[in-house]
mmCIF file of C-alpha atoms and ligand atoms in Angstrom:
data_model
loop_
_atom_site.group_PDB
_atom_site.id
_atom_site.type_symbol
_atom_site.label_atom_id
_atom_site.label_comp_id
_atom_site.label_asym_id
_atom_site.label_seq_id
_atom_site.Cartn_x
_atom_site.Cartn_y
_atom_site.Cartn_z
ATOM 1 C CA UNK Q 1 38.126 3.117 -61.044
ATOM 2 C CA UNK Q 2 35.381 4.585 -58.442
ATOM 3 C CA UNK Q 3 34.139 2.908 -55.741
ATOM 4 C CA UNK Q 4 30.214 2.601 -55.258
ATOM 5 C CA UNK Q 5 28.349 2.382 -52.223
ATOM 6 C CA UNK Q 6 26.788 -1.422 -51.170
ATOM 7 C CA UNK Q 7 23.859 -1.947 -53.081
ATOM 8 C CA UNK Q 8 20.800 -4.757 -52.701
ATOM 9 C CA UNK Q 9 20.296 -6.385 -55.485
ATOM 10 C CA UNK Q 10 16.239 -5.326 -56.428
ATOM 11 C CA UNK Q 11 16.181 -4.659 -59.569
ATOM 12 C CA UNK Q 12 16.097 -7.156 -62.566
ATOM 13 C CA UNK Q 13 19.079 -5.692 -64.346
ATOM 14 C CA UNK Q 14 20.343 -4.824 -67.065
ATOM 15 C CA UNK Q 15 17.019 -3.860 -68.638
ATOM 16 C CA UNK Q 16 16.408 -3.854 -72.173
ATOM 17 C CA UNK Q 17 17.290 -1.251 -74.342
ATOM 18 C CA UNK Q 18 15.107 -1.000 -78.615
ATOM 19 C CA UNK Q 19 14.793 0.922 -80.951
ATOM 20 C CA UNK Q 20 11.153 3.146 -81.464
ATOM 21 C CA UNK Q 21 11.189 1.778 -84.690
ATOM 22 C CA UNK Q 22 7.818 3.190 -85.755
ATOM 23 C CA UNK Q 23 7.577 6.158 -83.943
ATOM 24 C CA UNK Q 24 10.976 7.375 -84.957
ATOM 25 C CA UNK Q 25 9.873 6.753 -88.578
ATOM 26 C CA UNK Q 26 6.332 8.739 -88.263
ATOM 27 C CA UNK Q 27 8.179 11.745 -86.926
ATOM 28 C CA UNK Q 28 11.027 11.216 -89.689
ATOM 29 C CA UNK Q 29 13.655 13.065 -86.914
ATOM 30 C CA UNK Q 30 16.208 11.158 -85.049
ATOM 31 C CA UNK Q 31 16.178 7.760 -84.083
ATOM 32 C CA UNK Q 32 14.421 7.187 -80.436
ATOM 33 C CA UNK Q 33 15.200 4.247 -78.569
ATOM 34 C CA UNK Q 34 13.753 3.813 -75.433
ATOM 35 C CA UNK Q 35 15.654 2.236 -72.070
ATOM 36 C CA UNK Q 36 12.809 -0.360 -70.466
ATOM 37 C CA UNK Q 37 12.919 0.895 -66.954
ATOM 38 C CA UNK Q 38 9.514 0.062 -66.802
ATOM 39 C CA UNK Q 39 10.096 -3.352 -66.378
ATOM 40 C CA UNK Q 40 13.129 -3.671 -63.460
ATOM 41 C CA UNK Q 41 10.526 -6.058 -61.337
ATOM 42 C CA UNK Q 42 6.701 -6.674 -61.300
ATOM 43 C CA UNK Q 43 5.455 -4.501 -58.651
ATOM 44 C CA UNK Q 44 8.609 -2.782 -57.897
ATOM 45 C CA UNK Q 45 8.958 -1.840 -61.188
ATOM 46 C CA UNK Q 46 9.786 1.875 -62.571
ATOM 47 C CA UNK Q 47 12.878 4.270 -61.656
ATOM 48 C CA UNK Q 48 12.833 4.068 -57.901
ATOM 49 C CA UNK Q 49 14.015 0.306 -57.536
ATOM 50 C CA UNK Q 50 17.534 1.601 -58.657
ATOM 51 C CA UNK Q 51 17.642 4.314 -55.724
ATOM 52 C CA UNK Q 52 16.069 1.523 -53.268
ATOM 53 C CA UNK Q 53 18.966 -0.696 -54.010
ATOM 54 C CA UNK Q 54 21.613 1.927 -52.589
ATOM 55 C CA UNK Q 55 18.913 3.424 -49.997
ATOM 56 C CA UNK Q 56 18.256 0.130 -48.411
ATOM 57 C CA UNK Q 57 21.621 -1.364 -48.067
ATOM 58 C CA UNK Q 58 22.707 2.028 -46.175
ATOM 59 C CA UNK Q 59 19.699 1.438 -44.087
ATOM 60 C CA UNK Q 60 20.629 -1.929 -43.018
ATOM 61 C CA UNK Q 61 24.092 -1.700 -42.888
ATOM 62 C CA UNK Q 62 23.017 1.296 -40.165
ATOM 63 C CA UNK Q 63 21.198 -1.260 -38.420
ATOM 64 C CA UNK Q 64 17.728 0.657 -39.362
ATOM 65 C CA UNK Q 65 14.244 -2.012 -38.993
ATOM 66 C CA UNK Q 66 11.812 0.568 -40.238
ATOM 67 C CA UNK Q 67 11.311 3.002 -43.358
ATOM 68 C CA UNK Q 68 9.367 6.300 -43.406
ATOM 69 C CA UNK Q 69 8.694 7.650 -46.889
ATOM 70 C CA UNK Q 70 6.138 9.906 -48.375
ATOM 71 C CA UNK Q 71 4.632 11.089 -51.798
ATOM 72 C CA UNK Q 72 1.354 11.890 -53.530
ATOM 73 C CA UNK Q 73 -1.537 9.209 -52.867
ATOM 74 C CA UNK Q 74 -0.790 7.331 -56.249
ATOM 75 C CA UNK Q 75 3.027 7.521 -55.820
ATOM 76 C CA UNK Q 76 5.007 5.551 -57.488
ATOM 77 C CA UNK Q 77 8.027 5.672 -55.210
ATOM 78 C CA UNK Q 78 5.820 4.539 -52.101
ATOM 79 C CA UNK Q 79 4.382 2.070 -53.354
ATOM 80 C CA UNK Q 80 8.042 0.353 -54.685
ATOM 81 C CA UNK Q 81 9.283 1.059 -50.832
ATOM 82 C CA UNK Q 82 6.497 -0.882 -49.594
ATOM 83 C CA UNK Q 83 6.925 -3.967 -51.431
ATOM 84 C CA UNK Q 84 11.046 -3.942 -51.186
ATOM 85 C CA UNK Q 85 10.601 -2.937 -47.093
ATOM 86 C CA UNK Q 86 8.395 -6.481 -47.167
ATOM 87 C CA UNK Q 87 10.812 -7.960 -48.861
ATOM 88 C CA UNK Q 88 13.498 -6.929 -46.532
ATOM 89 C CA UNK Q 89 11.736 -7.529 -43.527
ATOM 90 C CA UNK Q 90 11.526 -3.902 -42.371
ATOM 91 C CA UNK Q 91 8.601 -2.188 -41.347
ATOM 92 C CA UNK Q 92 7.083 0.722 -43.526
ATOM 93 C CA UNK Q 93 5.549 3.865 -42.956
ATOM 94 C CA UNK Q 94 4.062 5.935 -45.968
ATOM 95 C CA UNK Q 95 2.940 9.976 -45.844
ATOM 96 C CA UNK Q 96 0.704 10.364 -48.608
ATOM 97 C CA UNK Q 97 -0.383 14.030 -49.271
ATOM 98 C CA UNK Q 98 -4.282 14.202 -49.587
ATOM 99 C CA UNK Q 99 -6.798 16.542 -51.397
ATOM 100 C CA UNK Q 100 -10.079 14.334 -51.069
ATOM 101 C CA UNK Q 101 -10.867 11.222 -49.382
ATOM 102 C CA UNK Q 102 -8.668 8.648 -51.359
ATOM 103 C CA UNK Q 103 -9.987 5.889 -53.237
ATOM 104 C CA UNK Q 104 -8.188 2.742 -52.739
ATOM 105 C CA UNK Q 105 -6.851 1.587 -55.892
ATOM 106 C CA UNK Q 106 -3.740 1.511 -58.084
ATOM 107 C CA UNK Q 107 -0.793 2.274 -56.303
ATOM 108 C CA UNK Q 108 -2.785 3.221 -52.852
ATOM 109 C CA UNK Q 109 -4.122 -0.527 -52.966
ATOM 110 C CA UNK Q 110 -0.815 -2.149 -53.873
ATOM 111 C CA UNK Q 111 0.802 -0.118 -50.560
ATOM 112 C CA UNK Q 112 -2.153 -1.468 -48.102
ATOM 113 C CA UNK Q 113 -1.522 -5.061 -49.927
ATOM 114 C CA UNK Q 114 2.223 -4.904 -48.969
ATOM 115 C CA UNK Q 115 1.532 -4.102 -45.148
ATOM 116 C CA UNK Q 116 2.255 -0.476 -45.311
ATOM 117 C CA UNK Q 117 0.820 2.038 -42.502
ATOM 118 C CA UNK Q 118 -0.410 4.552 -44.121
ATOM 119 C CA UNK Q 119 -0.593 8.256 -42.557
ATOM 120 C CA UNK Q 120 -3.020 10.837 -44.805
ATOM 121 C CA UNK Q 121 -1.644 14.515 -44.559
ATOM 122 C CA UNK Q 122 -4.337 17.133 -45.774
ATOM 123 C CA UNK Q 123 -2.352 18.810 -48.594
ATOM 124 C CA UNK Q 124 -1.721 22.089 -47.257
ATOM 125 C CA UNK Q 125 0.027 20.616 -43.593
ATOM 126 C CA UNK Q 126 1.864 18.366 -45.731
ATOM 127 C CA UNK Q 127 3.518 21.188 -47.998
ATOM 128 C CA UNK Q 128 4.329 23.688 -45.839
ATOM 129 C CA UNK Q 129 5.493 20.462 -42.622
ATOM 130 C CA UNK Q 130 6.638 17.582 -44.318
ATOM 131 C CA UNK Q 131 9.825 17.404 -42.578
ATOM 132 C CA UNK Q 132 8.538 18.268 -39.048
ATOM 133 C CA UNK Q 133 5.742 15.158 -39.769
ATOM 134 C CA UNK Q 134 7.998 13.094 -41.113
ATOM 135 C CA UNK Q 135 10.852 13.594 -37.919
ATOM 136 C CA UNK Q 136 7.286 13.502 -35.573
ATOM 137 C CA UNK Q 137 7.080 10.043 -36.657
ATOM 138 C CA UNK Q 138 10.490 8.988 -36.221
ATOM 139 C CA UNK Q 139 10.428 10.080 -32.890
ATOM 140 C CA UNK Q 140 7.125 8.361 -31.983
ATOM 141 C CA UNK Q 141 8.748 5.152 -33.788
ATOM 142 C CA UNK Q 142 11.510 5.532 -31.813
ATOM 143 C CA UNK Q 143 9.484 5.617 -28.450
ATOM 144 C CA UNK Q 144 8.097 2.407 -29.628
ATOM 145 C CA UNK Q 145 11.640 0.978 -30.294
ATOM 146 C CA UNK Q 146 11.817 0.941 -33.812
ATOM 147 C CA UNK Q 147 14.560 2.366 -35.581
ATOM 148 C CA UNK Q 148 13.170 4.287 -38.476
ATOM 149 C CA UNK Q 149 15.062 5.826 -41.761
ATOM 150 C CA UNK Q 150 13.461 8.951 -43.365
ATOM 151 C CA UNK Q 151 13.583 8.614 -47.382
ATOM 152 C CA UNK Q 152 13.217 11.648 -48.535
ATOM 153 C CA UNK Q 153 10.383 12.160 -51.723
ATOM 154 C CA UNK Q 154 11.412 10.037 -54.441
ATOM 155 C CA UNK Q 155 14.462 8.491 -52.656
ATOM 156 C CA UNK Q 156 16.031 11.999 -54.569
ATOM 157 C CA UNK Q 157 18.579 12.309 -52.290
ATOM 158 C CA UNK Q 158 22.647 11.750 -51.884
ATOM 159 C CA UNK Q 159 22.952 7.670 -51.469
ATOM 160 C CA UNK Q 160 19.371 7.675 -54.022
ATOM 161 C CA UNK Q 161 21.648 9.300 -56.703
ATOM 162 C CA UNK Q 162 23.762 6.412 -56.822
ATOM 163 C CA UNK Q 163 20.935 4.139 -58.704
ATOM 164 C CA UNK Q 164 21.289 6.424 -61.840
ATOM 165 C CA UNK Q 165 24.926 6.706 -61.642
ATOM 166 C CA UNK Q 166 24.992 3.209 -62.162
ATOM 167 C CA UNK Q 167 22.374 3.122 -64.638
ATOM 168 C CA UNK Q 168 24.591 5.282 -66.993
ATOM 169 C CA UNK Q 169 27.165 2.772 -66.641
ATOM 170 C CA UNK Q 170 24.596 0.092 -67.030
ATOM 171 C CA UNK Q 171 23.839 2.476 -70.523
ATOM 172 C CA UNK Q 172 27.525 2.504 -71.285
ATOM 173 C CA UNK Q 173 28.232 -0.898 -71.655
ATOM 174 C CA UNK Q 174 24.991 -1.637 -73.915
ATOM 175 C CA UNK Q 175 25.879 1.354 -76.155
ATOM 176 C CA UNK Q 176 29.656 -0.260 -76.278
ATOM 177 C CA UNK Q 177 28.045 -3.905 -77.123
ATOM 178 C CA UNK Q 178 25.409 -2.448 -79.463
ATOM 179 C CA UNK Q 179 28.432 -0.400 -80.713
ATOM 180 C CA UNK Q 180 25.953 2.695 -80.928
ATOM 181 C CA UNK Q 181 26.597 6.329 -78.874
ATOM 182 C CA UNK Q 182 23.347 8.622 -78.027
ATOM 183 C CA UNK Q 183 23.536 12.336 -78.725
ATOM 184 C CA UNK Q 184 20.600 12.729 -75.787
ATOM 185 C CA UNK Q 185 19.320 10.911 -72.944
ATOM 186 C CA UNK Q 186 15.831 12.184 -72.388
ATOM 187 C CA UNK Q 187 14.449 11.568 -68.909
ATOM 188 C CA UNK Q 188 11.068 12.824 -66.992
ATOM 189 C CA UNK Q 189 11.878 14.944 -63.820
ATOM 190 C CA UNK Q 190 9.831 14.818 -61.009
ATOM 191 C CA UNK Q 191 12.404 15.133 -57.778
ATOM 192 C CA UNK Q 192 15.342 15.049 -59.522
ATOM 193 C CA UNK Q 193 17.330 12.137 -58.494
ATOM 194 C CA UNK Q 194 16.800 10.453 -61.952
ATOM 195 C CA UNK Q 195 18.396 13.332 -63.601
ATOM 196 C CA UNK Q 196 21.139 14.207 -60.959
ATOM 197 C CA UNK Q 197 22.163 10.253 -61.082
ATOM 198 C CA UNK Q 198 22.212 9.991 -64.331
ATOM 199 C CA UNK Q 199 24.377 13.777 -64.908
ATOM 200 C CA UNK Q 200 26.833 12.110 -62.133
ATOM 201 C CA UNK Q 201 27.480 8.891 -64.708
ATOM 202 C CA UNK Q 202 27.217 10.944 -67.616
ATOM 203 C CA UNK Q 203 30.637 12.485 -66.184
ATOM 204 C CA UNK Q 204 32.138 9.236 -65.428
ATOM 205 C CA UNK Q 205 30.402 7.005 -68.589
ATOM 206 C CA UNK Q 206 29.084 8.834 -71.075
ATOM 207 C CA UNK Q 207 31.268 12.054 -72.418
ATOM 208 C CA UNK Q 208 29.524 12.442 -75.312
ATOM 209 C CA UNK Q 209 26.079 12.419 -74.353
ATOM 210 C CA UNK Q 210 24.056 14.996 -73.245
ATOM 211 C CA UNK Q 211 21.325 14.485 -70.306
ATOM 212 C CA UNK Q 212 17.993 16.129 -71.052
ATOM 213 C CA UNK Q 213 15.169 16.322 -68.513
ATOM 214 C CA UNK Q 214 11.746 17.369 -68.734
ATOM 215 C CA UNK Q 215 10.182 18.883 -65.772
ATOM 216 C CA UNK Q 216 6.301 17.538 -64.610
ATOM 217 C CA UNK Q 217 6.054 19.788 -62.045
ATOM 218 C CA UNK Q 218 7.427 22.947 -60.386
ATOM 219 C CA UNK Q 219 9.814 24.466 -62.607
ATOM 220 C CA UNK Q 220 13.700 24.484 -64.323
ATOM 221 C CA UNK Q 221 14.799 27.220 -61.862
ATOM 222 C CA UNK Q 222 13.063 25.320 -58.924
ATOM 223 C CA UNK Q 223 15.238 21.942 -60.420
ATOM 224 C CA UNK Q 224 18.210 23.286 -60.984
ATOM 225 C CA UNK Q 225 18.723 24.435 -57.432
ATOM 226 C CA UNK Q 226 17.277 20.735 -55.908
ATOM 227 C CA UNK Q 227 19.863 18.787 -58.551
ATOM 228 C CA UNK Q 228 22.944 21.063 -57.513
ATOM 229 C CA UNK Q 229 22.286 20.080 -53.279
ATOM 230 C CA UNK Q 230 21.330 16.505 -53.979
ATOM 231 C CA UNK Q 231 24.531 16.290 -56.506
ATOM 232 C CA UNK Q 232 27.027 17.652 -53.460
ATOM 233 C CA UNK Q 233 25.195 15.472 -50.881
ATOM 234 C CA UNK Q 234 25.999 11.897 -53.034
ATOM 235 C CA UNK Q 235 30.064 13.133 -52.773
ATOM 236 C CA UNK Q 236 29.797 11.890 -48.857
ATOM 237 C CA UNK Q 237 29.352 8.601 -50.080
ATOM 238 C CA UNK Q 238 32.391 9.185 -52.805
ATOM 239 C CA UNK Q 239 35.743 8.826 -53.384
ATOM 240 C CA UNK Q 240 35.704 11.645 -55.917
ATOM 241 C CA UNK Q 241 34.322 15.329 -56.096
ATOM 242 C CA UNK Q 242 32.478 15.549 -59.696
ATOM 243 C CA UNK Q 243 31.933 19.047 -60.710
ATOM 244 C CA UNK Q 244 28.622 20.689 -61.965
ATOM 245 C CA UNK Q 245 28.249 23.810 -63.639
ATOM 246 C CA UNK Q 246 24.842 25.559 -64.620
ATOM 247 C CA UNK Q 247 25.333 24.613 -68.382
ATOM 248 C CA UNK Q 248 25.555 21.096 -67.689
ATOM 249 C CA UNK Q 249 21.455 21.263 -66.475
ATOM 250 C CA UNK Q 250 19.603 21.210 -69.488
ATOM 251 C CA UNK Q 251 16.085 21.410 -68.635
ATOM 252 C CA UNK Q 252 13.007 21.486 -71.256
ATOM 253 C CA UNK Q 253 10.302 23.327 -69.299
ATOM 254 C CA UNK Q 254 6.858 23.804 -70.293
ATOM 255 C CA UNK Q 255 5.174 20.191 -70.487
ATOM 256 C CA UNK Q 256 3.927 19.605 -66.722
ATOM 257 C CA UNK Q 257 0.362 20.556 -68.233
ATOM 258 C CA UNK Q 258 -2.371 21.801 -65.890
ATOM 259 C CA UNK Q 259 -0.716 20.709 -62.894
ATOM 260 C CA UNK Q 260 1.170 17.699 -61.417
ATOM 261 C CA UNK Q 261 -0.987 14.066 -61.594
ATOM 262 C CA UNK Q 262 -3.655 16.378 -63.661
ATOM 263 C CA UNK Q 263 -4.119 15.609 -67.543
ATOM 264 C CA UNK Q 264 -5.451 17.115 -70.202
ATOM 265 C CA UNK Q 265 -7.351 15.010 -73.525
ATOM 266 C CA UNK Q 266 -4.443 16.051 -75.443
ATOM 267 C CA UNK Q 267 -2.471 14.023 -73.080
ATOM 268 C CA UNK Q 268 -4.176 11.081 -72.631
ATOM 269 C CA UNK Q 269 -4.788 10.915 -76.367
ATOM 270 C CA UNK Q 270 -1.167 10.895 -77.057
ATOM 271 C CA UNK Q 271 -0.676 7.808 -74.114
ATOM 272 C CA UNK Q 272 -3.299 5.524 -76.243
ATOM 273 C CA UNK Q 273 -1.462 6.843 -79.798
ATOM 274 C CA UNK Q 274 1.421 5.256 -78.600
ATOM 275 C CA UNK Q 275 0.160 2.552 -77.237
ATOM 276 C CA UNK Q 276 -1.593 1.741 -79.914
ATOM 277 C CA UNK Q 277 1.590 2.577 -82.614
ATOM 278 C CA UNK Q 278 4.064 0.846 -80.308
ATOM 279 C CA UNK Q 279 2.018 -1.700 -78.070
ATOM 280 C CA UNK Q 280 4.015 0.250 -74.964
ATOM 281 C CA UNK Q 281 2.020 1.882 -71.746
ATOM 282 C CA UNK Q 282 3.421 5.025 -71.160
ATOM 283 C CA UNK Q 283 2.116 6.765 -67.716
ATOM 284 C CA UNK Q 284 -0.090 9.962 -67.305
ATOM 285 C CA UNK Q 285 1.687 11.570 -64.440
ATOM 286 C CA UNK Q 286 5.370 11.530 -65.679
ATOM 287 C CA UNK Q 287 6.643 9.251 -68.685
ATOM 288 C CA UNK Q 288 3.578 9.894 -70.738
ATOM 289 C CA UNK Q 289 4.187 13.957 -70.251
ATOM 290 C CA UNK Q 290 8.078 13.830 -70.894
ATOM 291 C CA UNK Q 291 7.463 11.629 -73.794
ATOM 292 C CA UNK Q 292 4.710 13.969 -75.470
ATOM 293 C CA UNK Q 293 7.544 16.781 -74.668
ATOM 294 C CA UNK Q 294 10.084 15.378 -76.468
ATOM 295 C CA UNK Q 295 7.994 14.339 -79.455
ATOM 296 C CA UNK Q 296 7.155 17.988 -79.146
ATOM 297 C CA UNK Q 297 10.294 19.191 -79.613
ATOM 298 C CA UNK Q 298 11.200 17.061 -82.041
ATOM 299 C CA UNK Q 299 8.245 18.213 -83.858
ATOM 300 C CA UNK Q 300 9.975 21.932 -83.810
ATOM 301 C CA UNK Q 301 13.282 20.800 -85.150
ATOM 302 C CA UNK Q 302 15.147 21.027 -82.054
ATOM 303 C CA UNK Q 303 16.374 17.382 -82.030
ATOM 304 C CA UNK Q 304 17.958 16.506 -85.714
ATOM 305 C CA UNK Q 305 17.731 13.821 -88.123
ATOM 306 C CA UNK Q 306 21.079 11.734 -87.599
ATOM 307 C CA UNK Q 307 21.084 12.302 -83.980
ATOM 308 C CA UNK Q 308 20.194 9.265 -81.424
ATOM 309 C CA UNK Q 309 17.986 9.745 -78.630
ATOM 310 C CA UNK Q 310 17.901 7.322 -75.456
ATOM 311 C CA UNK Q 311 14.452 8.064 -73.587
ATOM 312 C CA UNK Q 312 14.153 6.536 -69.992
ATOM 313 C CA UNK Q 313 11.312 4.946 -69.552
ATOM 314 C CA UNK Q 314 10.662 5.228 -66.006
ATOM 315 C CA UNK Q 315 7.819 3.330 -64.937
ATOM 316 C CA UNK Q 316 4.532 4.757 -63.496
ATOM 317 C CA UNK Q 317 2.322 2.004 -65.271
ATOM 318 C CA UNK Q 318 -0.048 2.010 -62.052
ATOM 319 C CA UNK Q 319 -0.975 5.592 -62.369
ATOM 320 C CA UNK Q 320 -2.655 5.442 -65.444
ATOM 321 C CA UNK Q 321 -5.910 3.329 -63.853
ATOM 322 C CA UNK Q 322 -6.998 6.482 -61.938
ATOM 323 C CA UNK Q 323 -7.555 7.918 -64.796
ATOM 324 C CA UNK Q 324 -9.491 5.392 -66.652
ATOM 325 C CA UNK Q 325 -12.457 7.297 -67.261
ATOM 326 C CA UNK Q 326 -11.209 10.331 -68.635
ATOM 327 C CA UNK Q 327 -9.946 8.485 -71.630
ATOM 328 C CA UNK Q 328 -12.430 9.102 -74.661
ATOM 329 C CA UNK Q 329 -11.783 6.140 -76.471
ATOM 330 C CA UNK Q 330 -12.655 6.252 -80.273
ATOM 331 C CA UNK Q 331 -12.495 2.442 -80.619
HETATM 332 C C1 PLP P 401 9.197 9.095 -59.580
HETATM 333 C C2 PLP P 401 8.999 9.202 -60.779
HETATM 334 C C3 PLP P 401 9.910 9.945 -61.932
HETATM 335 C C4 PLP P 401 10.970 11.354 -61.880
HETATM 336 O O1 PLP P 401 11.904 10.662 -61.048
HETATM 337 P P1 PLP P 401 12.718 11.451 -59.867
HETATM 338 O O2 PLP P 401 14.232 11.134 -59.960
HETATM 339 O O3 PLP P 401 11.839 12.047 -58.977
HETATM 340 O O4 PLP P 401 12.946 12.960 -60.755
HETATM 341 C C5 PLP P 401 9.363 9.550 -63.392
HETATM 342 N N1 PLP P 401 8.904 8.445 -64.055
HETATM 343 C C6 PLP P 401 8.162 7.709 -62.639
HETATM 344 C C7 PLP P 401 7.257 6.428 -63.424
HETATM 345 C C8 PLP P 401 8.204 7.642 -61.384
HETATM 346 O O5 PLP P 401 7.424 7.604 -61.092
#
């Protein structure tokens, strides 16, 4: 069997899988199951912690003492990294893309709570010069005697992909225990690492399952390229090379709505309805949009009765708080 790179145990695993009984019944289509990666830990809940288990082991083994990472103001990934860094005794610098004066709340508040150094970068500069900004910060820290490891956006890169490769193995074991086969695994796509890891894992552990991504930003073409790139990066850490063809990449485009981290009333109403139907919070940036996409596709008949679909709840709960004033509750 294949050898994983070393991992630092940080997440509470395995996460449960359970059926969304009421939603499945309401739609009358496929059976919908949920993989609860929103409960991988408290403040470090969500999908990033699985990636960080491998990333931080790599950083420790290579003698780093500091991490630098980046994302939007309300980045779940930056928050997870800040807490993992605190736990492991690393300094943490987060580079955040800013539009207006940031409000210190939700994930950004938690970044501060965990003691991360925060660097706000104007959105234009961030979009055009991110790599240089990270490198400059790394050089500056080196002059202060710090050895800083750069974790790219969402930890979606070679070593980070192993988090969801391992999750695919975990799912295959749970399938055996439950004597169930999923026709589809559906996941949100934000920077591509979760999808890439699951797809690599599909080839090793879930031959009968199709991995489907719903992108919440950019477009299908962008992610096909990105997934191919980071897929290859993982080979540097593996003793096997797993081939990938375009047909392996299944992305349902068109559910990003009015833009990354922006919400429509329809999406917020959907999140409200699901919270009341199933007693589970989906976030407005990733899981709410992706589940909305899945439900819409089921209504269109693209997933069928008799099929079994596993949706990955990738977390992101804190992202709901900055939107609180936009929700229009009838009660
Ligand atoms: C980062 C994130 C995603 C997207 O995962 P990628 O691996 O970046 O594609 C999905 N859901 C939540 C809650 C996230 O924080």
